Coordinates of C-alpha atoms in Angstrom, one line a residue:
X1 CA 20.5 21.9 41.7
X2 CA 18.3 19.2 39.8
X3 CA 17.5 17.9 36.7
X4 CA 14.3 20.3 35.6
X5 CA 14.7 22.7 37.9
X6 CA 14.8 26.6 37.5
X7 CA 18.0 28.0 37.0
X8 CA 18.7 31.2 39.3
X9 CA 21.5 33.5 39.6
X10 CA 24.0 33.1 40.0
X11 CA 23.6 29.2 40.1
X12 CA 24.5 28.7 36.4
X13 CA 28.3 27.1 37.1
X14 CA 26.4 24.5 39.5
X15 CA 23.8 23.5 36.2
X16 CA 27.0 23.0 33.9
X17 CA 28.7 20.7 36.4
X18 CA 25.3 18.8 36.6
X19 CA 25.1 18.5 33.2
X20 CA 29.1 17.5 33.1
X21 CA 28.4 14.6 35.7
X22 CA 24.9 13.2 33.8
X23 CA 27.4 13.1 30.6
X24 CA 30.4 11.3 32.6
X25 CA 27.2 9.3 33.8
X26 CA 26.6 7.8 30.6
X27 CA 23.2 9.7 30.7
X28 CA 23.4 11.9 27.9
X29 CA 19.9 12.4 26.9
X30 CA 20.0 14.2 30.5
X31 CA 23.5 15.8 30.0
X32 CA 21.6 17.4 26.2
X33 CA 18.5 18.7 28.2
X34 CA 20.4 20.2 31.3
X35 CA 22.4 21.9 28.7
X36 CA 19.9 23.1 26.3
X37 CA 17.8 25.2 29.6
X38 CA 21.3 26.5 30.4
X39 CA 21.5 27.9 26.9
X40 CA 18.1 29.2 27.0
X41 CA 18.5 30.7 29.9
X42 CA 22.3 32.3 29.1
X43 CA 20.1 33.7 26.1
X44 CA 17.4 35.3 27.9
X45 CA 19.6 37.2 30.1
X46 CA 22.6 37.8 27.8
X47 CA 24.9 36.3 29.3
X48 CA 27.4 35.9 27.0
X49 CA 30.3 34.2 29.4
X50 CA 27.7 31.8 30.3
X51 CA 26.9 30.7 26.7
X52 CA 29.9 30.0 25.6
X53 CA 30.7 27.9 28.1
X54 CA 27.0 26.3 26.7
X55 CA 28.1 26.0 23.7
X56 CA 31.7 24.4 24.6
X57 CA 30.0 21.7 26.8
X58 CA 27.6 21.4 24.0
X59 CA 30.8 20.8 21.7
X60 CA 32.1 18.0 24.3
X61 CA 28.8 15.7 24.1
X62 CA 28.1 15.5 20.7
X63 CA 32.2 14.2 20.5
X64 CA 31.6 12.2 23.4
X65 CA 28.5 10.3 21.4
X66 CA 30.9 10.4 18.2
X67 CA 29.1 13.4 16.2
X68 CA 32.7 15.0 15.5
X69 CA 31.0 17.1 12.8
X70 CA 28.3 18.4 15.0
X71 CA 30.4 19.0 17.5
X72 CA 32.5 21.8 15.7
X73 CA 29.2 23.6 14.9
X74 CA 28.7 24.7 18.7
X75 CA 32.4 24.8 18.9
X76 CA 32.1 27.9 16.0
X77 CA 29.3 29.7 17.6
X78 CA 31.5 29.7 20.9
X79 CA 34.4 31.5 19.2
X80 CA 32.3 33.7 17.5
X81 CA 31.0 35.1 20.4
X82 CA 34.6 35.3 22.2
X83 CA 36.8 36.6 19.5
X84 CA 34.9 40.4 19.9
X85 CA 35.6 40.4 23.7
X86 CA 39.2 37.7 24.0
X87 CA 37.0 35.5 26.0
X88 CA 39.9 32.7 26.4
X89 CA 40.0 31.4 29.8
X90 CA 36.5 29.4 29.1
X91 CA 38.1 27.4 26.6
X92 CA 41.2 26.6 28.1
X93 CA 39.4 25.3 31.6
X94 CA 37.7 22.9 29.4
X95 CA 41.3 21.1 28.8
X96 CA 42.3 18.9 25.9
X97 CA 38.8 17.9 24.3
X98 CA 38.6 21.4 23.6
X99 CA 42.2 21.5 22.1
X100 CA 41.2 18.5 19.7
X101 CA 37.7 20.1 18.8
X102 CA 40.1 23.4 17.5
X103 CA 42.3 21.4 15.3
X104 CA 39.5 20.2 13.6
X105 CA 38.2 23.9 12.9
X106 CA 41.4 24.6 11.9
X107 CA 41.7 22.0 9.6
X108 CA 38.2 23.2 7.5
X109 CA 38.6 25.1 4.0
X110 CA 37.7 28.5 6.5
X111 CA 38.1 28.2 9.6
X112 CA 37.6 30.2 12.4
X113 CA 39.9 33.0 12.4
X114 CA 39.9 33.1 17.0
X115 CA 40.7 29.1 16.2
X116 CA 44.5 29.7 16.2
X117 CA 44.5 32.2 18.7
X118 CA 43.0 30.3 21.2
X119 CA 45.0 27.3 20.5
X120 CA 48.1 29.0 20.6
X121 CA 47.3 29.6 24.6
X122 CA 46.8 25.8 25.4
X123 CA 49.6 24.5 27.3
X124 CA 51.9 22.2 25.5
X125 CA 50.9 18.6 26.2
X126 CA 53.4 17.2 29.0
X127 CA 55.1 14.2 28.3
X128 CA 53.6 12.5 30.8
X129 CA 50.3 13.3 30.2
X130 CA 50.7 12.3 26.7
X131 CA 51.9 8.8 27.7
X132 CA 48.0 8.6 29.8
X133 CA 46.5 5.2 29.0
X134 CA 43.6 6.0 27.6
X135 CA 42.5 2.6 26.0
X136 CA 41.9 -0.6 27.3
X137 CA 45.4 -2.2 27.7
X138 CA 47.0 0.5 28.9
X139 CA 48.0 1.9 25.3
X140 CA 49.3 5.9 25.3
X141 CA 47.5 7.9 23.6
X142 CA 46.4 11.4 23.8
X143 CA 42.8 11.1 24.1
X144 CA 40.7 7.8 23.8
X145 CA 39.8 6.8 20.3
X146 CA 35.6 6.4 19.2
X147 CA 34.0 3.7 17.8
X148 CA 33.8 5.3 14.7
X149 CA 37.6 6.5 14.8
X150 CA 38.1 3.2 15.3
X151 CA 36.1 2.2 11.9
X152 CA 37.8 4.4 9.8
X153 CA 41.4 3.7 10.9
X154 CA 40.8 -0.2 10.1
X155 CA 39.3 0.6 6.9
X156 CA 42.5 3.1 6.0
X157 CA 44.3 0.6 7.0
X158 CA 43.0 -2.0 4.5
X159 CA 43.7 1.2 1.8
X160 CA 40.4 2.7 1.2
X161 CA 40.6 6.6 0.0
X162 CA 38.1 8.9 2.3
X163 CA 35.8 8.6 -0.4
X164 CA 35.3 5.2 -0.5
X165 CA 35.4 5.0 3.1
X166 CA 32.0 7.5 3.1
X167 CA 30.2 4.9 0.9
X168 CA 31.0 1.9 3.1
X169 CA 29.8 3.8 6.3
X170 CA 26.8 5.8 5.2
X171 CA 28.6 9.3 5.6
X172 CA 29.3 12.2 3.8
X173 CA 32.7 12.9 2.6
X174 CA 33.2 15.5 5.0
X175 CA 32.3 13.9 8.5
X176 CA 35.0 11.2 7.2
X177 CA 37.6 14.1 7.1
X178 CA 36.6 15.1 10.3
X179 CA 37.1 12.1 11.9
X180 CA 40.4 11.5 10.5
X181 CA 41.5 14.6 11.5
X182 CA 40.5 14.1 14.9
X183 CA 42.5 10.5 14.5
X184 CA 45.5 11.6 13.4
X185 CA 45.7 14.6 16.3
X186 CA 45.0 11.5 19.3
X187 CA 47.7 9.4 17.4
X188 CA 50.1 12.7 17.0
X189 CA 50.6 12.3 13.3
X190 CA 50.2 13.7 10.2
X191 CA 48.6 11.8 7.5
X192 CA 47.1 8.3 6.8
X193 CA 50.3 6.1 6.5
X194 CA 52.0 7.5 9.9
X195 CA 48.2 6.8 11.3
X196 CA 48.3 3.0 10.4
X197 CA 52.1 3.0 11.6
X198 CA 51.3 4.5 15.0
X199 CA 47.9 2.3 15.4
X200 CA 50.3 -0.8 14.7
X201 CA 52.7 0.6 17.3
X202 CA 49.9 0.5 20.2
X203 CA 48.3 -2.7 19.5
X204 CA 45.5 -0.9 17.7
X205 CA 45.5 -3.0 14.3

């Protein structure tokens, strides 16, 4: 299984762990090719298992390169596809990043209505995986901030509404709600002031 080459029955689990490695890689340009011929191909031979685990892995690079609002959009096509059938196990093996993806659907004026469901059947986060370091230091959090994440908590830190923190980083309103929401579910909290409390607790401001 290489880069470019044909994908063949029933080969397609092999192409998504190539694509998974070229993303832990750092070669994401790769990782977004690999997995736009496995989508293709899940496409032209309706495969519908196979596309939404696409579409999921899809999710999981555009967060890794800190597109949290592009990221939901594969995210939505996945569950539209598995709420007919209860496709649930797909989502599930793709552990937490996939849990943090859903509470930002969930957190959208109309969100998905298979969101919850398929939350509901993620494990509860042991206590010992939630003290992980995940950030330089050591720190415990439940999954490693972005860059961006990281911009936006210093900026509500220093008190600037959503709003104002769209105009200072060239982005819409929306992506800055995303991203918070995605910030306050790695810092398990619940709103801005409990963010900036937690970050100061870690070593983060």
């Amino acid at each position: 299984i290489r880069a470019g080459a044909e994908i063949r029955f029933p080969h397609l689990g092999e192409y998504l762990a190539l694509a998974r490695l070229e993303q832990a890689r750092g070669r994401l340009e790769s990782a977004a090719g690999l997995l736009a011929a496995a989508l293709g191909w899940c496409e032209s031979n309706h495969a519908t298992g196979g596309k939404i685990a696409c579409l999921l892995r899809l999710a999981l690079l555009e967060q890794a390169c800190g597109r949290l609002p592009e990221g939901v959009q594969p995210l939505e096509q996945a569950l539209a596809l598995a709420g007919p059938d209860g496709w649930v196990q797909v989502f599930l093996d793709e552990g937490g990043d996939v849990r943090t993806l859903l509470t930002v659907v969930l957190a959208q004026d109309e969100p998905s209505p298979y969101a919850r469901r398929v939350l509901e059947r993620f494990p509860a986060p042991a206590a010992s995986a939630r003290r992980t370091p995940a950030v330089p230091g050591g720190l415990p959090l439940a999954a490693p901030l972005s860059r961006r994440e990281i911009e936006i908590l210093e900026l509500i830190a220093q008190g600037y509404a959503n709003k104002e923190i769209a105009q200072k980083l060239c982005l819409s309103l929306r992506t800055v709600k995303y991203y918070s929401t995605g910030l306050y579910n790695k810092l398990g909290v619940d709103g801005r002031m409990q963010a900036v409390n937690r970050a100061r607790e870690l070593g983060l401001l």
